[in-house]
Amino acid sequence: MRVCWRTIPSQRNSMACLYAACERAGYTFDFSCGPEKDVTLYSLNSITGPSLIPEIKAADTITVIGGPHACARWDELVHIADYVVVGEGEYTVPRLLQSIESGTPVPPGVATASSFQPVDHTVFLDGNPSFSEYKGYIEISRGCPYGCTYCQTPRIFGNTIRHRSIGSIVRLAHSFHDIRFLSPNALAYGTDGLHPDPRHIRSLLHELAKIPDKDIFLGTFPGEIRPEFVSEEAVDLIARYCSNTRIHIGAQSGAESTLKRIRRGHTLSDVWRAIDHTTDAGFTPVVDIIVGFPDETDEELLATVSFCREVSKIGYVHAHRFFSLPGTPLEGRVSRDLIPEVVSALGSLALSGRLTGSWNNPEIRFFSKISK
């Protein structure tokens, strides 16, 4: 049975880990720019997903949809695709391919137009490499104990954070010169995700440093850091073992009231302490913010702009426009309009080179990368 993977650049990391999982079960992927026989797999996020629905609906082959959009919209997508994978795919997708090939009932975690049985497992990271022949980032942690109202992560991967063992990470790291990590909060490695404990990341970095001719990057894309985990000890570890000169901190707003309403679980003071620790250790802070939350007031927007101006004096701002993601508490809500003062200020910071990101159009970074 031929299995094709629909190439979508923004979903490359999903492709890498599922390729590895299916390969172990005896299935390898061909890569395509559209549906092809016998089976074509799609991993959809909730921004690019809708643009690919007509292609999937018209496909003259067996189609399987997974990814964040499938987890949130499975009840709709079962009328578009033959099978929808709801939840993590490393165990479910190979079992589904086996059932398609043998004509047996679909496994738990797969929805069809006629049935759905919830997933019966949680993925053990050590049992599944992040990649094999086709590389992806080294996923060191999965899941998030926080409940940010705009985020799909805990709704897909659960509220309990899981970690890959140091031994497994070291084995994967041998495949790279530049070692980068995928994590919802890189400095939470080895912890419950709520209480910082740098001992675990110290042990990981110590072992990775034994590999010759490698550059380690921690606290940069795609594994930013929550501000309350940035301590003097933590940044000293990054300075000692890592090659990055910047540290990427997730603040998300410069207004205390907004942070509370979106349930970030940290304060603005936590953010400024993190920035201070970062600069004191000689790093340049890159701070994530989101603008246009549905209930954000003009005053809160202006407070975030003021925050961005202060950050830009010592570092950089990476800004995004709020986008409503299915399956989150803010599902269905529309980004509020940005007042002229905000547009002007963010535009000025962007022109000066101190602010990047898709703050005026959340779709740009995804739709510009979809292969046609």
Short mmCIF file of C-alpha atoms in Angstrom, two decimals, residues 187 196 198 227-236 274 277-278:
data_model
loop_
_atom_site.label_atom_id
_atom_site.label_comp_id
_atom_site.label_asym_id
_atom_site.label_seq_id
_atom_site.Cartn_x
_atom_site.Cartn_y
_atom_site.Cartn_z
CA LEU A 187 13.52 25.72 30.92
CA PRO A 196 11.24 25.90 38.09
CA PRO A 198 17.31 24.22 36.84
CA PRO A 227 9.33 34.40 32.05
CA GLU A 228 8.96 33.01 35.57
CA PHE A 229 11.43 30.23 34.67
CA VAL A 230 14.16 32.71 33.74
CA SER A 231 16.44 32.95 36.77
CA GLU A 232 20.04 34.02 37.27
CA GLU A 233 21.05 30.37 37.54
CA ALA A 234 19.16 29.42 34.38
CA VAL A 235 20.71 32.11 32.19
CA ASP A 236 24.14 31.31 33.59
CA ALA A 274 13.30 37.71 33.14
CA HIS A 277 18.34 38.38 34.14
CA THR A 278 18.74 38.01 30.38
#
